[in-house]
Every structure is written in structure tokens, then in C-alpha cells.
Amino acid sequence: MTDFAPLLVADRAQKARPIHLVDKGSFEAWAKKRPPEDRALVQAHRFDAKSAFAFVLLPRGGDFEVVSAVKNAGEISPWCLAKLGASLPEGTYKLGEGEPGKAALGWLLAQHKFDPYRSRKPDEPDRGPRVLVTGEAAKVEPTLRLAEATALVRDLVNTPAGDLGPAELEQAVRDEADTAGAQVRLTSGKELAEGYPLIAAVGGGASPARAPRLIELEWGKPDHPRVAVVGKGVCFDSGGLDLKPASGMRLMKKDMGGAAHALALARLIMAERLPVRLHLLIPAVENAVSEGAYRPGDIVKSRKGLFVEIDNTDAEGRLILADALAKAGEAAPELIVDFATLTGAARVALGPDLPALFANRDELAGAIESAARHVEDPLWRMPLWDPYDELLKSDIADVANASGSPMAGCITAAMFLKKFIPDEIAWAHLDTFAWRDQAKPGRPKGGDALGLRAVFDLLKARYLPG
Ligand code: BES
Ligand code: ZN
Ligand code: ZN
């Protein structure tokens, strides 16, 4: 894990190279105030502040300053220093004007690398740390924590399924619990089969070393409001007997991305000591093919008592979440939030960058949408459209886990989950990709947190005084 702490430090009048952020509107005025050699240099580089993330080093008495283009110099975004954080030479830097604010996060994340599987480092020169100095000392710790939580999601998702099965996911939860002084409860084997039949059914095809389990973490004072956080922990999704084609299976190590988001959110809640009673639930399974695998047409009586007919063994995420959500509801929390890489349909509808948000309260959905805008961690609301319940009808059981229709797949998946949530509990569901297909500054290709900061910001707004 990258040690972010040395990379963002409070201003103690240390020597730091200035970074000047300009946009196409402010560039001319800025250039006019600079010495002629600066103007000549930016001109030679054809730097006009129009192409985002372009930058030029300006020699200054044996050292240098930096000028970098941003979209809007008056409004700092989380990613406007990310290219610089990744590309500048080793050393200490500081904004020439203003403070980095949100952009410190991108600076940090640009320096995170996932390299435990490289025996030789790539060709790029091995540069030392790029340190950012900020005048906002109080923001250093919270920003470091957000970077660490995001890196946790990336690392867990990037780790191959062979090295991250249900047991390793359990260990990851135990590590967080140890750090924060939280309690862990593990349910597996016979107890799982009796108490959580859907989790046991989905995990039935896995080898004994990768047996299914429900991992729960509890933290906080009993008199604080209860909040449940649930994450889909499918350590590998082969599709089961309804096997995925190679192209659809290739990325399925990331099918525990929801669990990674839930665990990272738990870490943030505990580190920031939010006054809530946290209940984290991670159903951890491998959706594998073997003589123990569950079958299309099987009917399983869920924890809640609803009989579920298995229409498709590849719609496994909603099954394990159903039992975990039912358990979460039993403790009567005032809020349940779940994260899941639940459907390909959410990606068809919204693409890779926008998690689909579902909520059973307009007020909650609105608050998450505004938190998402506030921290620039976008998502998009989709409807829990009751009439589509029709699509989940089973001929002989209470409900089927998938519909025969290719339409509205992420809505029917969310409608399935809704059956396991008591109406009186506010609930939000994020169908997230947990992955980045194309690198962006500060966000390499691979596992990523999408929707995590938005939900954490919502919780802070709700539960932190002031
Ligand atoms: N893990 C997948 C969903 C997924 C696929 C997320 C690709 C992100 C990218 C999930 O378990 C699944 O296979 N869902 C099926 C449901 C269908 C069988 C009703 C899907 O979306 O096709
Ligand atoms: Zn699946
Ligand atoms: Zn899945």
C-alpha cells in the first residue's frame, strides 16, 4: 500500500516550487505578468492553456516553477493536479496562488501504483516522491484517508481472484476491524446453509478452501443511529452453470468490487469516528462450476422466507445480497446502503463512469445526488419501477432471480433487492462498475472506487454536527 502521508504536508514555510494554474480565460493576463523568457518558453511549447493537463516547466534561478492548464482556474477539481502529481520530477511543490483543496486527492492518487505482480519495474525512470504543500493543515488528514480508502478499493479489485477468495476477503475485513477496534462475526458451513440459504447456494460450487461465508463487522456506540453497509463479494463470477463467454468472464475478478467499496466506506466511517453504529455485511462467495454448483430451475427458500426460483445462475449477486440485506434489516437500521457490480445492464445504460443509484426515498436519493456533485464523484439515479416486478414472476415459486427479457436489467435487479428491504427503512443501492477501462489522470486502467466518496460525503452531512 502506498504511503500517502509524506506526499501531502502542511505549510511550514518550507521551500517549494510554485505551480501556477491557468485556464484559457486567465492565461493571457498571467503571461503578461511573467518575465519575457517565460513568455518565450510557453510560446515555444505552444502552450495556450487550451488543452487540459498540459504543463510547462519554467526555469527560475537554478530551479523551476510550473505552469499548468486547467479547465477552470477558479474552480479546483479533484483531478486538476493529477497529471502533475504523476509527471513532475521528485521534489516539493505548492500552488503559486490559492490552495489545492479537493485537488490534493488527485495529486495523491496519481502516485498510487499497483505493482505487487511486477518482478521488474516498467521502463519509466524511478522518480522519488512529489510532495504537495498546503496551507489548509486541517484538510491533510481527511484527504489522506480518502486517498487510502480509494487505494484500498483499487488494490482489492486488482488482486487476481486466485489470490483473493472469500477467505482473503474475510482477512481484509479483519484487518480493518483490528485497526479500528471493531467486532467481526463470521457465518459459514452449516450455520450459513441454515441462516443464509441463498449465500450458501451461490457459493456451493466453490472448492472447500474458497467456501462461501457472511462476514459482518460491528462498530460504534450502541446509542448512535444504526447504519448498515452491504457489499457484493463475488470473488470470481464465472456465471456458474449458465457459464459466461470468455469475453464476459475476463474481468470478473472485479465482482467483489461492491464489497471493496463497502469495506472502504467502513474504514472511512471508523477513521473519521462518525457517530453511527456501523453494521458492515459482506456475503463472500465464488460463483463456480462443479458438482456442488446450484442449477437453473433450483428453488431456494431465502432467509426472509421468500422462495426464489433460479432462472439464471449468473444473476448471483442479487441472491447473496438478498440474504445479507434481510439480515441488515433485522437490526432495524435507519439507513441501508449497498454497493454491487450487479448488472451489465447498468453499464449499457450509463457507461463505465456513472454508478446507477436506486433509492426508496426521494429525499435520500436527492441527498446522495447533491453529495456526488459536491465531491465530484458522479452517479445517476434510476427508478425502482414497480410495474417491472412482473418481469420477475416465477411459474411455481414466489419470485425468479432474473427475467427472460433483455430490457431494464439493472432496474429488475434493483426491484429484486427491494423485496428484501423492509419498507420503513431508507435504502440506497449503487450498481457500480468498480473498474476503469481507460486511464484518466490520477485514475489508471483497472479497479477504481466509483460512488464511494459520494456516499461518504452524504454520511458526513447526515451525521457530523455542524
Ligand atoms: N457480475 C455480473 C454483472 C456485471 C457484468 C457487472 C459485467 C459489470 C460488468 C452479474 O453477476 C451478472 O452476470 N449479471 C447478469 C444478469 C443476467 C444473467 C440477468 C448480467 O448483467 O448480464
Ligand atoms: Zn453473474
Ligand atoms: Zn456477478
Coordinates of C-alpha atoms and ligand atoms in Angstrom, one line a residue:
M1 CA 0.0 0.0 0.0
T2 CA 1.3 3.4 -1.0
D3 CA 2.3 5.6 2.0
F4 CA 0.5 8.8 1.1
A5 CA 1.3 10.7 4.3
P6 CA 4.7 12.1 3.1
L7 CA 3.1 13.3 -0.1
L8 CA 0.7 16.0 1.3
V9 CA 2.1 18.2 4.1
A10 CA 1.1 21.3 5.9
D11 CA 2.8 24.6 5.0
R12 CA 5.7 25.3 7.4
A13 CA 7.3 27.8 5.1
Q14 CA 9.4 25.1 3.5
K15 CA 11.0 25.6 0.2
A16 CA 8.6 24.6 -2.6
R17 CA 8.4 25.1 -6.3
P18 CA 5.3 27.2 -7.3
I19 CA 2.7 25.7 -9.6
H20 CA 0.6 28.2 -11.5
L21 CA -2.8 27.0 -12.6
V22 CA -4.2 28.9 -15.6
D23 CA -7.2 28.4 -17.9
K24 CA -7.8 29.8 -21.4
G25 CA -9.5 32.8 -19.9
S26 CA -6.8 33.8 -17.5
F27 CA -3.7 32.7 -19.5
E28 CA -3.1 35.9 -21.4
A29 CA -3.2 38.1 -18.3
W30 CA -1.0 35.7 -16.4
A31 CA 1.6 35.6 -19.2
K32 CA 1.7 39.4 -19.4
K33 CA 3.0 39.5 -15.8
R34 CA 5.7 37.0 -16.4
P35 CA 9.3 37.7 -17.5
P36 CA 10.0 37.6 -21.3
E37 CA 11.9 34.3 -21.0
D38 CA 8.8 32.6 -19.6
R39 CA 6.6 34.0 -22.4
A40 CA 9.1 32.8 -24.9
L41 CA 9.2 29.3 -23.4
V42 CA 5.4 28.8 -23.2
Q43 CA 5.2 30.1 -26.8
A44 CA 7.9 27.6 -27.9
H45 CA 5.8 24.8 -26.2
R46 CA 2.7 26.1 -28.0
F47 CA 1.2 26.3 -24.5
D48 CA -2.0 28.3 -24.6
A49 CA -3.9 26.8 -21.6
K50 CA -6.5 25.3 -24.0
S51 CA -5.5 21.6 -23.8
A52 CA -6.3 20.3 -20.4
F53 CA -3.5 18.9 -18.3
A54 CA -0.7 20.4 -20.5
F55 CA 2.1 22.0 -18.5
V56 CA 5.5 23.7 -18.9
L57 CA 8.5 23.9 -16.6
L58 CA 9.8 27.5 -16.3
P59 CA 13.5 27.8 -15.2
R60 CA 14.0 30.0 -12.2
G61 CA 17.4 30.7 -10.7
G62 CA 18.8 27.2 -11.0
D63 CA 15.4 25.6 -10.1
F64 CA 12.0 25.9 -11.8
E65 CA 8.3 26.8 -11.5
V66 CA 5.4 25.1 -13.2
V67 CA 2.5 26.5 -15.3
S68 CA -0.4 24.1 -15.9
A69 CA -3.6 24.3 -17.8
V70 CA -6.9 23.5 -16.0
K71 CA -10.4 23.8 -17.2
N72 CA -11.4 26.5 -14.8
A73 CA -8.7 28.0 -12.6
G74 CA -11.4 29.5 -10.3
E75 CA -12.9 26.1 -9.5
I76 CA -10.4 23.4 -8.4
S77 CA -11.5 19.9 -9.3
P78 CA -10.2 16.7 -7.7
W79 CA -8.2 15.8 -10.8
C80 CA -6.7 19.1 -11.9
L81 CA -3.3 18.3 -10.2
A82 CA -3.3 14.6 -11.1
K83 CA -1.3 14.9 -14.3
L84 CA 1.3 17.0 -12.4
G85 CA 1.4 14.6 -9.5
A86 CA 2.2 11.8 -11.9
S87 CA 4.6 13.6 -14.2
L88 CA 6.7 16.2 -12.3
P89 CA 10.2 15.5 -11.1
E90 CA 10.7 14.5 -7.5
G91 CA 10.5 17.5 -5.1
T92 CA 8.2 19.7 -3.1
Y93 CA 5.6 21.9 -4.7
K94 CA 3.0 24.5 -3.7
L95 CA 0.3 26.3 -5.6
G96 CA 1.5 29.8 -6.6
E97 CA -2.0 31.2 -6.0
G98 CA -4.6 29.7 -3.6
E99 CA -4.8 26.3 -2.0
P100 CA -5.1 22.9 -3.6
G101 CA -8.4 22.0 -1.8
K102 CA -10.0 19.0 -3.5
A103 CA -7.1 18.7 -6.0
A104 CA -4.8 17.3 -3.3
L105 CA -6.7 14.0 -3.6
G106 CA -5.8 13.6 -7.3
W107 CA -2.2 14.6 -6.6
L108 CA -2.0 11.7 -4.1
L109 CA -3.9 9.1 -6.2
A110 CA -1.7 9.9 -9.2
Q111 CA 1.2 8.5 -7.1
H112 CA -0.5 5.2 -6.2
K113 CA 0.7 2.2 -8.1
F114 CA -0.5 -1.4 -8.0
D115 CA 2.8 -3.3 -8.6
P116 CA 3.0 -6.5 -6.4
Y117 CA 2.9 -8.6 -9.6
R118 CA 5.9 -6.9 -11.4
S119 CA 9.2 -8.5 -10.9
R120 CA 10.8 -5.8 -13.0
K121 CA 9.6 -2.2 -12.8
P122 CA 8.4 -0.7 -16.1
D123 CA 10.9 1.3 -18.2
E124 CA 9.9 4.7 -16.8
P125 CA 12.5 6.3 -14.6
D126 CA 12.0 5.6 -10.9
R127 CA 11.3 9.0 -9.5
G128 CA 11.1 10.0 -5.9
P129 CA 8.0 11.4 -4.2
R130 CA 6.3 14.6 -5.4
V131 CA 5.3 16.4 -2.2
L132 CA 2.5 18.9 -2.2
V133 CA 2.4 21.7 0.5
T134 CA -0.9 23.0 1.6
G135 CA -1.9 26.0 3.7
E136 CA -5.0 24.1 4.8
A137 CA -3.5 21.9 7.5
A138 CA -6.9 20.7 8.7
K139 CA -7.6 19.1 5.3
V140 CA -4.4 17.0 5.2
E141 CA -5.7 14.1 7.3
P142 CA -9.2 13.7 5.7
T143 CA -7.6 13.9 2.3
L144 CA -5.0 11.2 3.1
R145 CA -7.9 9.0 4.4
L146 CA -9.9 9.4 1.1
A147 CA -6.8 8.5 -0.9
E148 CA -6.1 5.5 1.3
A149 CA -9.8 4.3 1.0
T150 CA -9.7 4.7 -2.8
A151 CA -6.4 2.8 -3.0
L152 CA -7.9 0.0 -0.8
V153 CA -10.7 -0.4 -3.4
R154 CA -8.2 -0.4 -6.3
D155 CA -5.9 -2.9 -4.7
L156 CA -8.6 -5.3 -3.7
V157 CA -10.2 -5.2 -7.1
N158 CA -6.9 -5.5 -9.0
T159 CA -5.8 -8.5 -6.9
P160 CA -6.4 -11.7 -9.0
A161 CA -9.2 -14.0 -7.9
G162 CA -6.7 -16.8 -7.4
D163 CA -5.1 -14.7 -4.6
L164 CA -8.3 -13.1 -3.3
G165 CA -11.0 -15.6 -2.5
P166 CA -13.7 -15.4 0.3
A167 CA -11.0 -16.2 2.9
E168 CA -8.8 -13.4 1.9
L169 CA -11.7 -11.0 1.7
E170 CA -12.5 -12.1 5.3
Q171 CA -9.0 -11.3 6.3
A172 CA -9.2 -7.9 4.7
V173 CA -12.3 -7.2 6.9
R174 CA -10.5 -8.5 10.0
D175 CA -7.5 -6.2 9.2
E176 CA -9.8 -3.1 9.2
A177 CA -11.6 -4.3 12.4
D178 CA -8.2 -4.7 14.2
T179 CA -7.1 -1.2 13.2
A180 CA -10.4 0.3 14.4
G181 CA -11.3 -1.9 17.3
A182 CA -14.4 -3.3 15.7
Q183 CA -16.0 -6.8 16.2
V184 CA -16.2 -9.4 13.4
R185 CA -18.7 -12.2 13.2
L186 CA -18.2 -15.0 10.6
T187 CA -21.0 -17.3 9.5
S188 CA -20.0 -20.3 7.3
G189 CA -20.7 -24.0 6.9
K190 CA -23.9 -25.5 8.4
E191 CA -24.8 -22.2 10.0
L192 CA -24.6 -20.5 6.7
A193 CA -26.7 -23.1 4.9
E194 CA -29.4 -22.7 7.6
G195 CA -29.3 -19.0 8.1
Y196 CA -28.4 -17.7 4.7
P197 CA -29.5 -20.3 2.1
L198 CA -29.0 -18.1 -0.9
I199 CA -25.4 -17.3 0.0
A200 CA -24.8 -21.0 0.6
A201 CA -26.4 -22.0 -2.7
V202 CA -24.4 -19.5 -4.8
G203 CA -21.2 -20.5 -3.1
G204 CA -21.9 -24.2 -3.3
G205 CA -19.9 -24.8 -6.4
A206 CA -16.6 -23.4 -4.9
S207 CA -13.8 -25.6 -3.6
P208 CA -13.7 -26.1 0.3
A209 CA -10.8 -23.6 0.6
R210 CA -13.0 -21.0 -1.1
A211 CA -16.2 -21.8 0.8
P212 CA -18.9 -19.2 1.0
R213 CA -19.4 -17.0 4.1
L214 CA -21.1 -14.0 5.5
I215 CA -18.6 -11.5 7.1
E216 CA -20.1 -9.0 9.5
L217 CA -18.3 -6.1 11.2
E218 CA -19.9 -4.1 14.0
W219 CA -18.5 -0.8 15.3
G220 CA -19.7 2.2 17.3
K221 CA -21.7 3.1 20.3
P222 CA -25.0 1.3 20.8
D223 CA -26.9 4.5 21.3
H224 CA -25.8 6.0 18.0
P225 CA -28.1 5.6 14.9
R226 CA -27.6 2.3 13.2
V227 CA -26.3 2.4 9.6
A228 CA -25.9 -0.8 7.6
V229 CA -23.4 -1.0 4.7
V230 CA -23.6 -4.1 2.4
G231 CA -21.3 -5.1 -0.5
K232 CA -21.4 -7.8 -3.1
G233 CA -18.4 -10.0 -2.5
V234 CA -18.3 -12.4 -5.5
C235 CA -14.6 -13.1 -5.7
F236 CA -15.0 -14.6 -9.1
D237 CA -18.1 -14.7 -11.3
S238 CA -17.8 -17.5 -13.9
G239 CA -21.6 -17.2 -14.3
G240 CA -21.9 -20.7 -12.7
L241 CA -23.7 -23.4 -14.9
D242 CA -25.0 -20.5 -17.0
L243 CA -21.4 -20.0 -17.8
K244 CA -20.2 -16.6 -19.2
P245 CA -18.4 -16.5 -22.5
A246 CA -14.7 -15.7 -22.3
S247 CA -15.1 -12.0 -23.1
G248 CA -17.7 -11.7 -20.3
M249 CA -15.7 -13.6 -17.8
R250 CA -12.3 -11.8 -18.4
L251 CA -12.8 -9.0 -15.8
M252 CA -14.9 -11.0 -13.3
K253 CA -12.2 -10.9 -10.6
K254 CA -13.7 -7.4 -10.0
D255 CA -17.1 -8.9 -9.0
M256 CA -16.2 -8.2 -5.3
G257 CA -15.9 -4.5 -6.1
G258 CA -19.1 -3.8 -4.2
A259 CA -17.5 -5.5 -1.1
A260 CA -14.3 -3.4 -1.6
H261 CA -16.4 -0.2 -1.7
A262 CA -18.4 -1.2 1.4
L263 CA -15.2 -2.1 3.3
A264 CA -13.5 1.2 2.2
L265 CA -16.6 3.1 3.4
A266 CA -16.5 1.3 6.7
R267 CA -12.8 2.3 7.1
L268 CA -13.7 6.0 6.4
I269 CA -16.6 5.9 8.9
M270 CA -14.5 4.4 11.6
A271 CA -11.4 6.5 10.9
E272 CA -13.5 9.7 11.0
R273 CA -15.3 8.4 14.0
L274 CA -18.8 9.2 12.6
P275 CA -21.3 9.0 15.4
V276 CA -23.1 6.0 14.0
R277 CA -23.5 2.3 14.9
L278 CA -22.0 0.7 11.9
H279 CA -23.0 -2.8 10.6
L280 CA -21.0 -3.9 7.6
L281 CA -22.2 -7.1 5.9
I282 CA -20.2 -8.8 3.1
P283 CA -21.5 -12.0 1.6
A284 CA -18.4 -13.6 0.1
V285 CA -18.6 -16.3 -2.4
E286 CA -17.1 -17.7 -5.6
N287 CA -19.7 -18.4 -8.4
A288 CA -18.0 -21.5 -9.7
V289 CA -18.9 -24.6 -11.7
S290 CA -18.7 -28.0 -10.1
E291 CA -20.9 -30.9 -8.9
G292 CA -21.8 -28.7 -6.0
A293 CA -23.0 -25.8 -8.1
Y294 CA -26.6 -24.6 -7.9
R295 CA -28.7 -25.1 -11.0
P296 CA -31.1 -23.2 -13.2
G297 CA -34.6 -24.2 -12.0
D298 CA -33.5 -24.9 -8.5
I299 CA -35.7 -23.2 -5.9
V300 CA -34.2 -21.9 -2.7
K301 CA -36.0 -20.6 0.4
S302 CA -34.3 -17.3 1.3
R303 CA -33.5 -16.1 4.8
K304 CA -36.6 -13.9 4.6
G305 CA -38.8 -16.8 3.7
L306 CA -39.4 -16.0 0.0
F307 CA -39.0 -18.9 -2.3
V308 CA -36.6 -17.9 -5.1
E309 CA -36.5 -19.8 -8.4
I310 CA -33.1 -19.7 -10.1
D311 CA -33.8 -18.5 -13.6
N312 CA -30.1 -17.8 -14.3
T313 CA -27.1 -18.8 -12.2
D314 CA -25.3 -15.7 -13.5
A315 CA -27.7 -13.4 -11.6
E316 CA -25.9 -14.5 -8.4
G317 CA -25.1 -11.1 -6.9
R318 CA -28.7 -10.2 -6.1
L319 CA -29.1 -13.7 -4.4
I320 CA -26.3 -13.2 -2.0
L321 CA -27.3 -9.6 -1.4
A322 CA -30.9 -10.7 -0.7
D323 CA -29.9 -12.7 2.4
A324 CA -27.4 -10.1 3.6
L325 CA -30.0 -7.3 3.1
A326 CA -32.6 -9.3 5.0
K327 CA -30.1 -9.7 7.9
A328 CA -29.3 -6.0 7.8
G329 CA -33.0 -5.1 8.0
E330 CA -33.5 -7.3 11.1
A331 CA -31.5 -4.9 13.2
A332 CA -33.8 -2.1 12.1
P333 CA -31.1 0.4 11.0
E334 CA -32.2 3.9 9.9
L335 CA -30.3 3.5 6.7
I336 CA -29.0 0.7 4.5
V337 CA -26.6 1.4 1.7
D338 CA -25.4 -1.4 -0.7
F339 CA -22.7 -1.4 -3.4
A340 CA -22.6 -4.1 -6.1
T341 CA -21.2 -4.8 -9.5
L342 CA -24.6 -6.1 -10.1
T343 CA -25.5 -5.9 -13.8
G344 CA -24.0 -5.4 -17.2
A345 CA -27.3 -3.6 -18.0
A346 CA -26.3 -0.7 -15.7
R347 CA -23.1 -0.3 -17.8
V348 CA -25.1 -0.4 -21.1
A349 CA -27.4 2.3 -19.7
L350 CA -24.9 4.7 -18.1
G351 CA -21.4 3.6 -19.3
P352 CA -18.4 3.0 -17.1
D353 CA -18.2 6.2 -15.2
L354 CA -21.7 6.5 -13.7
P355 CA -22.9 4.2 -11.0
A356 CA -26.6 3.7 -11.2
L357 CA -28.3 4.9 -8.0
F358 CA -31.6 3.4 -6.7
A359 CA -33.3 4.6 -3.6
N360 CA -36.6 4.0 -1.9
R361 CA -36.8 7.6 -0.6
D362 CA -36.6 10.7 -2.9
E363 CA -35.1 12.7 -0.1
L364 CA -32.2 10.1 0.3
A365 CA -31.7 10.0 -3.5
G366 CA -31.5 13.8 -3.7
A367 CA -29.1 14.0 -0.8
I368 CA -26.8 11.4 -2.4
E369 CA -27.0 13.2 -5.8
S370 CA -26.0 16.5 -4.2
A371 CA -23.2 14.9 -2.2
A372 CA -22.0 13.4 -5.5
R373 CA -21.9 16.8 -7.1
H374 CA -20.2 18.3 -4.0
V375 CA -17.3 15.9 -4.1
E376 CA -17.3 15.4 -7.9
D377 CA -17.9 11.6 -7.7
P378 CA -20.7 11.4 -10.2
L379 CA -23.6 8.9 -10.3
W380 CA -27.1 8.8 -11.8
R381 CA -30.4 8.0 -10.4
M382 CA -32.6 5.2 -11.9
P383 CA -36.1 4.3 -11.0
L384 CA -37.4 1.5 -8.7
W385 CA -40.2 1.0 -11.2
D386 CA -42.9 -1.2 -9.5
P387 CA -44.6 -2.4 -12.7
Y388 CA -41.4 -4.2 -13.8
D389 CA -41.9 -6.5 -10.9
E390 CA -44.0 -8.5 -13.4
L391 CA -40.7 -9.5 -15.1
L392 CA -39.5 -11.4 -12.1
K393 CA -42.6 -13.7 -11.9
S394 CA -41.9 -17.4 -11.5
D395 CA -44.3 -20.1 -12.6
I396 CA -44.0 -22.1 -9.4
A397 CA -42.1 -20.0 -6.8
D398 CA -42.6 -16.6 -5.2
V399 CA -40.1 -14.9 -7.4
A400 CA -37.4 -15.6 -10.0
N401 CA -33.9 -14.2 -9.8
A402 CA -33.9 -12.9 -13.4
S403 CA -36.3 -12.0 -16.1
G404 CA -36.5 -13.5 -19.6
S405 CA -36.5 -10.0 -21.0
P406 CA -33.3 -8.3 -22.1
M407 CA -34.8 -4.9 -21.1
A408 CA -34.3 -2.8 -18.0
G409 CA -31.8 -5.3 -16.4
C410 CA -30.5 -3.0 -13.7
I411 CA -34.0 -2.0 -12.7
T412 CA -35.3 -5.5 -12.4
A413 CA -32.1 -6.4 -10.4
A414 CA -32.8 -3.5 -8.0
M415 CA -36.5 -4.5 -7.8
F416 CA -35.4 -8.0 -6.8
L417 CA -33.3 -6.5 -3.9
K418 CA -36.1 -4.2 -2.8
K419 CA -38.2 -7.3 -1.9
F420 CA -35.7 -8.0 0.9
I421 CA -35.8 -4.5 2.4
P422 CA -38.4 -3.5 5.0
D423 CA -40.5 -0.6 3.6
E424 CA -39.9 1.5 6.7
I425 CA -36.1 1.5 6.2
A426 CA -34.4 4.1 4.0
W427 CA -32.3 2.2 1.4
A428 CA -29.9 3.2 -1.4
H429 CA -28.4 0.8 -3.9
L430 CA -25.4 1.6 -6.1
D431 CA -24.8 -0.6 -9.1
T432 CA -21.2 0.3 -9.8
F433 CA -18.6 -0.8 -12.3
A434 CA -15.7 -0.6 -9.8
W435 CA -13.4 -0.5 -12.9
R436 CA -11.8 1.9 -15.3
D437 CA -11.4 0.8 -18.9
Q438 CA -9.5 3.8 -20.0
A439 CA -6.9 5.6 -17.9
K440 CA -7.5 9.2 -16.9
P441 CA -5.2 11.5 -14.9
G442 CA -4.9 10.0 -11.4
R443 CA -7.0 7.1 -12.4
P444 CA -5.1 4.2 -14.1
K445 CA -6.9 1.5 -16.0
G446 CA -8.1 -1.2 -13.5
G447 CA -10.0 -1.3 -10.3
D448 CA -11.4 2.0 -9.0
A449 CA -13.8 3.5 -6.5
L450 CA -16.9 4.9 -8.1
G451 CA -19.6 6.3 -5.8
L452 CA -17.6 5.8 -2.6
R453 CA -16.8 9.4 -1.9
A454 CA -20.3 10.5 -2.7
V455 CA -21.8 8.1 -0.1
F456 CA -19.2 9.0 2.5
D457 CA -20.0 12.7 1.9
L458 CA -23.7 12.0 2.4
L459 CA -23.0 10.2 5.7
K460 CA -20.8 13.1 6.9
A461 CA -23.6 15.6 6.0
R462 CA -26.1 13.5 7.9
Y463 CA -24.2 12.5 11.0
L464 CA -21.5 15.0 11.7
P465 CA -22.6 18.0 13.7
G466 CA -22.0 21.4 12.1
Ligands
BES1 N1 -21.3 -9.6 -12.2 C1 -22.3 -9.6 -13.2 C2 -22.6 -8.1 -13.7 C3 -21.6 -7.4 -14.5 C4 -21.2 -7.8 -15.7 C5 -21.1 -6.2 -14.0 C6 -20.2 -7.0 -16.4 C7 -20.2 -5.5 -14.6 C8 -19.8 -5.9 -15.9 C9 -23.6 -10.2 -12.7 O1 -23.4 -11.2 -11.8 C10 -24.2 -10.7 -13.9 O2 -23.7 -11.6 -14.5 N2 -25.4 -10.2 -14.3 C11 -26.1 -10.6 -15.4 C12 -27.6 -10.8 -15.0 C13 -28.4 -11.6 -16.0 C14 -28.0 -13.0 -16.1 C15 -29.9 -11.4 -15.6 C16 -26.0 -9.6 -16.5 O3 -25.9 -8.4 -16.2 O4 -25.9 -9.9 -17.7
ZN2 ZN -23.2 -13.1 -12.7
ZN3 ZN -21.7 -11.1 -10.6

